[in-house]
Coordinates of C-alpha atoms and ligand atoms in Angstrom, one line a residue:
M9 CA 0.0 0.0 0.0
E10 CA 1.3 3.5 -0.8
K11 CA 2.2 5.3 2.3
K12 CA 1.1 8.9 2.3
P13 CA 2.0 11.5 4.9
F14 CA -1.0 13.0 6.8
V15 CA 0.5 16.5 6.5
T16 CA 0.9 18.5 3.3
Y17 CA 4.0 20.5 2.3
E18 CA 2.1 23.7 2.8
K19 CA 0.8 22.8 6.3
A20 CA 4.3 21.6 7.4
Q21 CA 5.8 24.9 6.2
E22 CA 3.1 26.8 8.2
I23 CA 4.0 24.9 11.3
I24 CA 7.8 25.2 10.8
N25 CA 7.4 29.0 10.5
Q26 CA 6.4 28.9 14.2
I27 CA 8.1 25.8 15.5
P28 CA 11.6 24.9 14.1
T29 CA 12.4 21.3 13.1
P30 CA 12.9 18.7 14.2
F31 CA 9.6 17.9 15.9
H32 CA 7.2 15.0 16.3
L33 CA 3.9 15.8 14.7
Y34 CA 0.7 14.0 15.7
D35 CA -2.6 13.7 13.7
E36 CA -5.6 14.1 16.0
K37 CA -8.1 13.2 13.2
G38 CA -6.3 9.9 12.5
I39 CA -6.0 9.1 16.2
R40 CA -9.7 9.6 16.8
E41 CA -10.9 7.7 13.7
N42 CA -8.7 4.7 14.6
A43 CA -9.7 4.8 18.2
R44 CA -13.4 4.6 17.2
K45 CA -12.7 1.7 14.9
L46 CA -11.0 -0.2 17.7
K47 CA -14.0 0.3 19.9
Q48 CA -16.3 -0.8 17.1
A49 CA -14.2 -4.0 16.6
F50 CA -14.9 -5.0 20.2
A51 CA -18.3 -3.5 20.7
W52 CA -19.8 -7.0 21.0
N53 CA -18.1 -7.3 24.4
K54 CA -19.9 -5.4 27.1
G55 CA -17.0 -4.6 29.3
F56 CA -14.4 -3.9 26.5
R57 CA -11.8 -1.3 27.2
E58 CA -8.6 -0.2 25.7
Y59 CA -5.9 0.8 28.1
F60 CA -3.4 2.8 26.1
A61 CA 0.2 1.9 26.8
V62 CA 1.5 5.2 28.1
K63 CA 5.1 4.3 27.4
A64 CA 4.4 4.4 23.7
T65 CA 3.6 8.2 23.7
P66 CA 3.8 9.7 27.2
N67 CA 2.2 13.1 26.5
P68 CA -0.7 14.5 28.6
F69 CA -2.3 16.1 25.5
I70 CA -2.3 12.8 23.6
L71 CA -3.6 11.0 26.7
Q72 CA -6.4 13.6 26.9
V73 CA -7.5 12.9 23.4
L74 CA -7.6 9.2 24.2
K75 CA -9.5 9.8 27.4
E76 CA -12.1 11.7 25.4
E77 CA -12.4 8.5 23.3
G78 CA -13.1 6.5 26.4
F79 CA -9.7 4.8 26.8
G80 CA -8.0 4.0 30.0
V81 CA -4.2 3.9 30.5
D82 CA -1.6 1.1 31.0
C83 CA 1.2 2.3 33.2
S84 CA 4.4 0.6 34.2
S85 CA 6.3 3.2 36.2
Y86 CA 5.9 5.8 38.9
T87 CA 6.1 8.8 36.5
E88 CA 3.6 7.2 34.1
L89 CA 1.2 6.8 37.0
L90 CA 1.8 10.4 38.0
M91 CA 1.1 11.7 34.5
S92 CA -2.0 9.5 34.2
K93 CA -3.3 10.8 37.6
A94 CA -2.7 14.4 36.4
C95 CA -4.7 13.7 33.3
G96 CA -7.7 12.6 35.5
F97 CA -7.3 8.8 35.1
T98 CA -8.2 7.1 38.4
G99 CA -9.0 3.7 39.8
E100 CA -10.1 1.3 37.1
D101 CA -9.1 3.7 34.4
I102 CA -5.5 2.5 35.1
M103 CA -3.9 -0.9 34.4
F104 CA -0.6 -1.2 36.2
S105 CA 1.4 -3.7 34.1
S106 CA 5.0 -3.5 35.4
N107 CA 7.8 -5.8 36.0
V108 CA 10.8 -5.6 38.5
T109 CA 8.5 -3.2 40.2
P110 CA 10.0 -0.8 42.8
A111 CA 8.0 -0.6 46.1
E112 CA 7.1 3.0 45.7
D113 CA 5.6 2.4 42.2
M114 CA 3.5 -0.5 43.6
K115 CA 2.3 1.6 46.5
L116 CA 1.2 4.4 44.2
A117 CA -0.6 2.1 41.9
F118 CA -2.4 0.6 44.9
E119 CA -3.3 4.1 46.3
L120 CA -4.7 5.2 42.9
G121 CA -6.9 2.1 42.9
A122 CA -5.4 0.8 39.7
N123 CA -5.9 -2.7 38.3
I124 CA -2.6 -4.2 39.4
N125 CA -1.2 -6.8 37.1
L126 CA 1.3 -9.0 39.0
D127 CA 4.4 -10.1 37.0
D128 CA 5.5 -12.8 39.5
I129 CA 4.2 -15.0 42.2
T130 CA 6.5 -13.4 44.7
H131 CA 4.7 -10.1 44.1
I132 CA 1.7 -11.3 46.0
E133 CA 3.7 -11.0 49.3
F134 CA 5.5 -7.9 48.0
L135 CA 2.2 -6.2 47.2
E136 CA 0.8 -7.1 50.6
R137 CA 3.9 -5.8 52.3
V138 CA 3.9 -2.4 50.5
A139 CA 0.1 -1.8 50.3
G140 CA -0.9 -3.4 53.6
K141 CA -3.4 -5.7 51.8
I142 CA -4.5 -7.4 48.6
P143 CA -7.0 -5.4 46.6
E144 CA -10.4 -7.0 45.7
T145 CA -9.5 -6.9 42.0
I146 CA -6.2 -8.4 41.0
C147 CA -4.6 -9.5 37.7
C148 CA -1.7 -11.9 37.0
R149 CA 0.5 -11.9 33.9
Y150 CA 0.7 -15.3 32.2
N151 CA 3.7 -16.8 30.4
P152 CA 3.0 -20.2 28.8
G153 CA 6.8 -20.7 27.9
G154 CA 7.9 -22.3 24.7
S155 CA 7.4 -20.5 21.5
F156 CA 4.3 -18.8 20.1
A157 CA 3.6 -19.8 16.6
I158 CA 0.8 -19.0 14.1
N159 CA 0.4 -21.5 11.2
N160 CA 3.8 -23.0 12.1
S161 CA 5.6 -19.7 11.9
I162 CA 7.2 -18.7 15.1
M163 CA 6.1 -15.2 16.1
D164 CA 8.0 -14.9 19.4
T165 CA 9.5 -17.1 22.2
P166 CA 7.7 -16.5 25.6
G167 CA 10.0 -19.2 27.0
E168 CA 12.9 -16.7 26.7
A169 CA 10.8 -13.7 28.0
K170 CA 11.3 -12.4 31.6
Y171 CA 7.6 -11.7 32.0
G172 CA 4.8 -13.5 33.8
L173 CA 3.9 -16.6 35.7
T174 CA 4.2 -20.2 34.6
P175 CA 1.0 -22.3 34.2
P176 CA 1.3 -24.0 37.6
Q177 CA 2.2 -20.6 39.2
M178 CA -1.0 -19.1 37.9
T179 CA -3.1 -21.7 39.7
E180 CA -1.1 -21.3 42.9
A181 CA -1.3 -17.5 42.7
F182 CA -5.0 -17.5 42.2
R183 CA -5.5 -19.8 45.2
T184 CA -3.3 -17.7 47.4
L185 CA -4.8 -14.4 46.3
K186 CA -8.3 -15.8 46.9
A187 CA -7.3 -16.9 50.4
K188 CA -6.0 -13.4 51.0
G189 CA -9.3 -11.8 50.0
A190 CA -9.1 -11.1 46.3
K191 CA -12.6 -11.4 44.8
H192 CA -12.2 -10.6 41.1
F193 CA -9.4 -11.7 38.8
G194 CA -7.8 -10.6 35.6
I195 CA -5.5 -12.6 33.3
H196 CA -3.0 -10.8 31.1
A197 CA -0.4 -12.0 28.5
F198 CA 1.8 -10.3 25.8
L199 CA 3.2 -13.1 23.7
A200 CA 4.3 -11.4 20.4
S201 CA 5.2 -7.9 19.4
N202 CA 4.3 -5.8 16.3
T203 CA 2.3 -8.6 14.7
V204 CA 0.9 -7.9 11.3
A205 CA -1.3 -11.0 11.2
L206 CA -5.0 -11.2 11.8
E207 CA -4.5 -14.4 13.8
Y208 CA -2.4 -13.0 16.8
Y209 CA -5.2 -11.7 19.0
P210 CA -7.6 -14.6 18.3
K211 CA -4.9 -17.2 18.9
L212 CA -3.8 -15.4 22.2
A213 CA -7.5 -15.1 23.2
R214 CA -8.0 -18.8 22.8
I215 CA -5.0 -19.6 25.0
L216 CA -6.2 -17.1 27.7
F217 CA -9.9 -18.1 27.5
E218 CA -9.0 -21.8 28.0
L219 CA -6.8 -20.9 30.9
A220 CA -9.6 -18.8 32.4
V221 CA -12.0 -21.7 32.2
Q222 CA -9.4 -24.0 33.8
L223 CA -8.5 -21.5 36.6
N224 CA -12.1 -20.9 37.3
K225 CA -12.7 -24.6 37.6
D226 CA -9.6 -25.3 39.7
T227 CA -9.7 -22.4 42.1
G228 CA -13.3 -21.0 41.9
A229 CA -11.9 -17.6 41.1
H230 CA -14.3 -15.2 39.5
I231 CA -12.6 -14.1 36.2
K232 CA -13.6 -10.4 35.6
F233 CA -11.4 -9.5 32.7
I234 CA -8.9 -10.9 30.2
N235 CA -6.3 -8.5 29.0
L236 CA -4.9 -9.2 25.5
S237 CA -2.3 -6.5 26.1
G238 CA -0.3 -5.0 23.2
G239 CA 1.3 -6.5 20.1
V240 CA -1.1 -5.7 17.3
G241 CA 1.3 -4.1 14.8
I242 CA 1.3 -1.7 11.9
P243 CA 2.6 -1.8 8.4
Y244 CA 5.9 0.1 8.6
R245 CA 6.8 -1.0 5.1
P246 CA 4.8 0.0 2.0
D247 CA 4.5 -3.7 0.9
Q248 CA 2.8 -4.7 4.2
E249 CA -0.9 -5.1 4.6
P250 CA -2.4 -3.2 7.5
N251 CA -4.2 -5.1 10.2
D252 CA -7.9 -5.2 9.8
I253 CA -9.0 -4.5 13.4
I254 CA -12.6 -5.3 12.7
A255 CA -11.6 -8.8 11.5
I256 CA -9.3 -9.2 14.6
G257 CA -12.2 -8.3 16.9
E258 CA -14.4 -10.8 15.1
G259 CA -11.8 -13.5 15.5
V260 CA -11.7 -12.8 19.3
R261 CA -15.5 -12.9 19.4
Q262 CA -15.6 -16.4 17.8
A263 CA -13.1 -17.7 20.4
F264 CA -15.2 -16.0 23.1
E265 CA -18.4 -17.7 21.9
E266 CA -16.7 -21.1 21.6
I267 CA -14.9 -21.2 24.9
L268 CA -16.2 -18.7 27.5
V269 CA -19.9 -18.6 26.7
P270 CA -20.4 -22.4 27.0
A271 CA -18.5 -22.3 30.3
G272 CA -21.0 -19.8 31.7
M273 CA -18.3 -17.0 31.6
G274 CA -20.0 -14.8 28.9
D275 CA -19.7 -11.8 31.3
V276 CA -15.9 -11.6 31.1
A277 CA -14.6 -8.2 29.9
I278 CA -12.0 -8.0 27.2
Y279 CA -9.2 -5.4 27.7
T280 CA -6.5 -4.4 25.4
E281 CA -3.3 -2.4 26.0
L282 CA -2.3 -1.3 22.6
G283 CA 0.3 1.3 22.1
R284 CA 1.7 1.0 18.6
F285 CA -1.6 0.2 16.9
V286 CA -3.3 3.2 18.5
L287 CA -0.6 5.8 17.9
A288 CA 2.3 4.8 15.6
P289 CA 0.8 5.7 12.2
Y290 CA -0.4 9.1 13.5
G291 CA 3.0 10.5 14.2
H292 CA 5.7 11.8 11.8
L293 CA 9.1 13.0 12.8
I294 CA 9.5 16.2 10.7
S295 CA 13.1 17.1 10.0
T296 CA 15.1 19.4 7.7
C297 CA 18.0 18.4 5.5
I298 CA 21.0 20.5 6.7
H299 CA 23.8 18.8 4.9
K300 CA 24.5 16.7 1.8
K301 CA 27.7 14.6 1.6
H302 CA 29.2 12.8 -1.3
T303 CA 31.9 10.2 -0.5
H304 CA 31.7 6.5 -1.0
K305 CA 28.0 6.9 -0.7
E306 CA 25.4 9.7 -1.0
Y307 CA 24.4 11.0 2.4
I308 CA 21.6 13.3 3.5
G309 CA 22.2 14.8 6.9
L310 CA 19.1 15.8 9.0
D311 CA 18.6 18.0 12.0
A312 CA 17.0 15.0 13.7
C313 CA 19.1 12.0 14.9
A314 CA 18.6 8.7 16.6
A315 CA 18.1 10.5 19.9
N316 CA 14.7 11.6 18.4
L317 CA 13.9 8.2 17.0
M318 CA 16.0 5.2 17.9
R319 CA 14.1 2.3 16.3
P320 CA 16.2 2.3 13.1
A321 CA 19.4 2.4 15.1
I322 CA 18.6 -0.3 17.6
Y323 CA 16.3 -2.6 15.6
G324 CA 17.3 -1.8 12.1
A325 CA 13.6 -0.9 11.8
Y326 CA 12.2 0.5 8.5
H327 CA 10.6 3.9 8.7
H328 CA 9.1 5.2 5.5
I329 CA 10.3 8.6 4.4
T330 CA 8.5 11.3 2.3
V331 CA 10.2 14.4 1.0
L332 CA 7.4 16.9 1.5
G333 CA 6.5 18.8 -1.7
K334 CA 8.3 16.2 -3.8
E335 CA 5.7 13.4 -3.4
A336 CA 5.1 13.2 -7.2
Q337 CA 8.8 13.2 -8.2
P338 CA 10.4 10.0 -9.2
C339 CA 12.7 8.2 -6.7
T340 CA 15.9 8.5 -8.8
E341 CA 18.5 8.8 -6.0
T342 CA 19.9 6.3 -3.5
Y343 CA 20.6 7.8 -0.1
D344 CA 21.7 7.0 3.4
V345 CA 19.6 9.4 5.5
T346 CA 21.5 10.1 8.7
G347 CA 21.5 12.1 11.9
G348 CA 24.5 13.7 13.5
L349 CA 25.4 11.3 16.4
C350 CA 28.9 10.0 16.6
E351 CA 27.6 6.5 16.0
N352 CA 27.5 5.0 12.5
N353 CA 24.1 3.3 13.3
D354 CA 22.6 6.8 13.4
K355 CA 20.8 6.2 10.0
F356 CA 17.1 6.7 9.5
A357 CA 17.4 4.9 6.2
I358 CA 20.2 3.0 4.3
D359 CA 20.3 2.8 0.5
R360 CA 16.8 4.3 0.3
K361 CA 15.4 5.3 -3.1
L362 CA 14.2 8.9 -2.8
P363 CA 13.6 11.9 -5.0
K364 CA 16.6 14.3 -5.4
I365 CA 17.0 16.1 -2.0
E366 CA 18.4 19.6 -1.6
I367 CA 19.5 21.3 1.6
G368 CA 16.5 22.9 3.2
D369 CA 14.1 20.2 2.1
V370 CA 11.7 18.9 4.8
L371 CA 11.3 15.2 5.3
A372 CA 8.5 13.4 7.1
I373 CA 9.7 10.1 8.7
H374 CA 6.6 8.0 9.1
D375 CA 5.0 5.9 11.9
T376 CA 6.8 7.7 14.7
G377 CA 3.7 8.2 16.8
A378 CA 4.5 5.3 19.2
H379 CA 7.9 4.3 20.6
G380 CA 9.3 7.4 18.8
F381 CA 9.8 10.4 21.0
S382 CA 9.3 8.3 24.1
M383 CA 12.5 6.2 23.4
G384 CA 14.5 9.4 23.0
Y385 CA 17.7 10.0 24.9
N386 CA 20.4 12.6 25.3
Y387 CA 23.5 10.9 23.9
N388 CA 26.1 13.3 22.4
G389 CA 24.3 16.0 24.4
K390 CA 21.5 16.0 21.8
L391 CA 18.3 17.5 23.1
R392 CA 14.8 16.1 22.8
S393 CA 12.5 17.7 20.2
A394 CA 9.2 19.4 20.5
E395 CA 5.9 17.6 20.0
V396 CA 3.1 19.2 18.0
L397 CA -0.5 18.2 17.7
L398 CA -2.3 18.8 14.4
H399 CA -6.0 19.2 15.1
E400 CA -8.9 18.1 13.0
D401 CA -9.6 21.6 11.7
G402 CA -6.1 22.1 10.5
S403 CA -5.0 24.3 13.5
F404 CA -2.1 23.0 15.5
G405 CA -0.5 23.4 18.9
M406 CA 2.8 22.7 20.6
I407 CA 2.1 20.0 23.2
R408 CA 5.7 19.8 24.4
R409 CA 8.5 22.3 23.9
A410 CA 11.9 21.3 22.7
E411 CA 14.5 20.8 25.4
T412 CA 17.1 23.6 25.9
P413 CA 20.6 23.3 27.2
A414 CA 19.3 24.4 30.6
D415 CA 17.1 21.2 30.7
Y416 CA 20.2 19.2 29.8
F417 CA 22.1 20.7 32.7
A418 CA 19.2 20.8 35.2
T419 CA 20.3 17.7 37.1
F420 CA 23.7 19.1 38.0
D421 CA 24.4 21.3 41.0
F422 CA 26.9 23.8 39.8
T423 CA 27.6 25.2 43.2
G424 CA 31.4 25.5 43.6
L425 CA 32.0 24.9 39.9
F426 CA 33.5 27.4 37.6
I427 CA 30.5 27.2 35.2
Q428 CA 28.2 30.1 35.6
K429 CA 24.4 29.5 35.7
E430 CA 24.0 32.1 32.9
D431 CA 26.1 29.9 30.6
V432 CA 23.6 27.1 30.7
Q433 CA 20.4 29.1 30.1
E434 CA 19.5 28.7 26.4
Ligands
LIG1279 C1 4.8 -2.2 25.5 C2 3.6 -2.7 26.2 C3 2.4 -2.6 25.6 C4 2.2 -1.9 24.3 O1 2.8 -2.6 23.2 P1 2.5 -2.2 21.7 O2 3.5 -3.1 21.0 O3 2.9 -0.8 21.6 O4 1.1 -2.5 21.4 C5 1.3 -3.1 26.3 N1 1.4 -3.7 27.5 C6 2.6 -3.9 28.1 C7 2.7 -4.6 29.4 C8 3.7 -3.4 27.4 O5 4.9 -3.6 28.0

């Protein structure tokens, strides 16, 4: 499928006149339309709720848009909990799916009344110790081990993953939690990431539904929800087919009707914790070509670098690139598109066919709405970029300013050093 940017050359120029590149741009219209489609796909389930994985795009303005669409949030750390609380998410609006959890994080999740998802059997005692008691509703993260395959092709290897409880531990944990006063139970699992296959959720659902029936039979626990977590992917490459979320929802419904309904468990709520599917296609990293270099290869140097988007550097991930205003021009050139880090993996694209690029051209790097800005870092003293939200009516607003040198130096105490405070302010 042809990948088109959601922003025109003219609109990008209008934004750049006010906010210099690089910045992450988000498409509110696309986010809302996709959110509604996701809800439609699971409308057959009375308790359905999406808990957006905050780590994918931790911005309060984005969370606000998702809140208006009825989503909850999935947090895994203290600061994600604080941000969610500040955005008005409380109690059951929050899933807390963390691992190697610090005591203060667990305590805050408990105080906020979040649905706590335990990553290990030892966390039962841990939670009891830091919170004083076990909440009435509690969830456990499941890890079946082995490998997870769809039609004989291995999607991922849960047996190598650090997350979750083994099958016998799930039974033991439910028994223990029940004895300690838990009344309603959730089951959670995340077995494969960025799947572009309609079968992932339905297959995962079957595994979890069968487990739910078994746990209910063995322990008498009331299963309140089953959380299919994240993992529904997006087509980063133009030759990939996008996931049809309606078909995925229908696949989960069939498993639900076949397994849970006959077991008298038709009241179980389905939760999801999608990050990438909900946000990735609705973000672009907008960046300007500041240098061209001709050596053994042809290089395009951008004002953005891997510190703004590290997926290509660490995963070799493909991100589509559009030269804004040159959409109709033929891709006659072969470029490495790079950032300025002193790391040779700081390349947004290698041997990419693109139209001829000049200094000053503006590039849209696609699918950066999730795990984009949020994975950013400060290597080489590079600063994090601004984030901008493009509204449905074409207006736009800065939803996070770019870092300044003062932000970079904010964690030092310069008392007694020769550096003057004035030197580090902008
Ligand atoms: C990262 C994560 C998600 C979101 O994953 P996506 O691939 O963005 O859908 C959901 N739940 C948990 C527990 C996660 O760690």
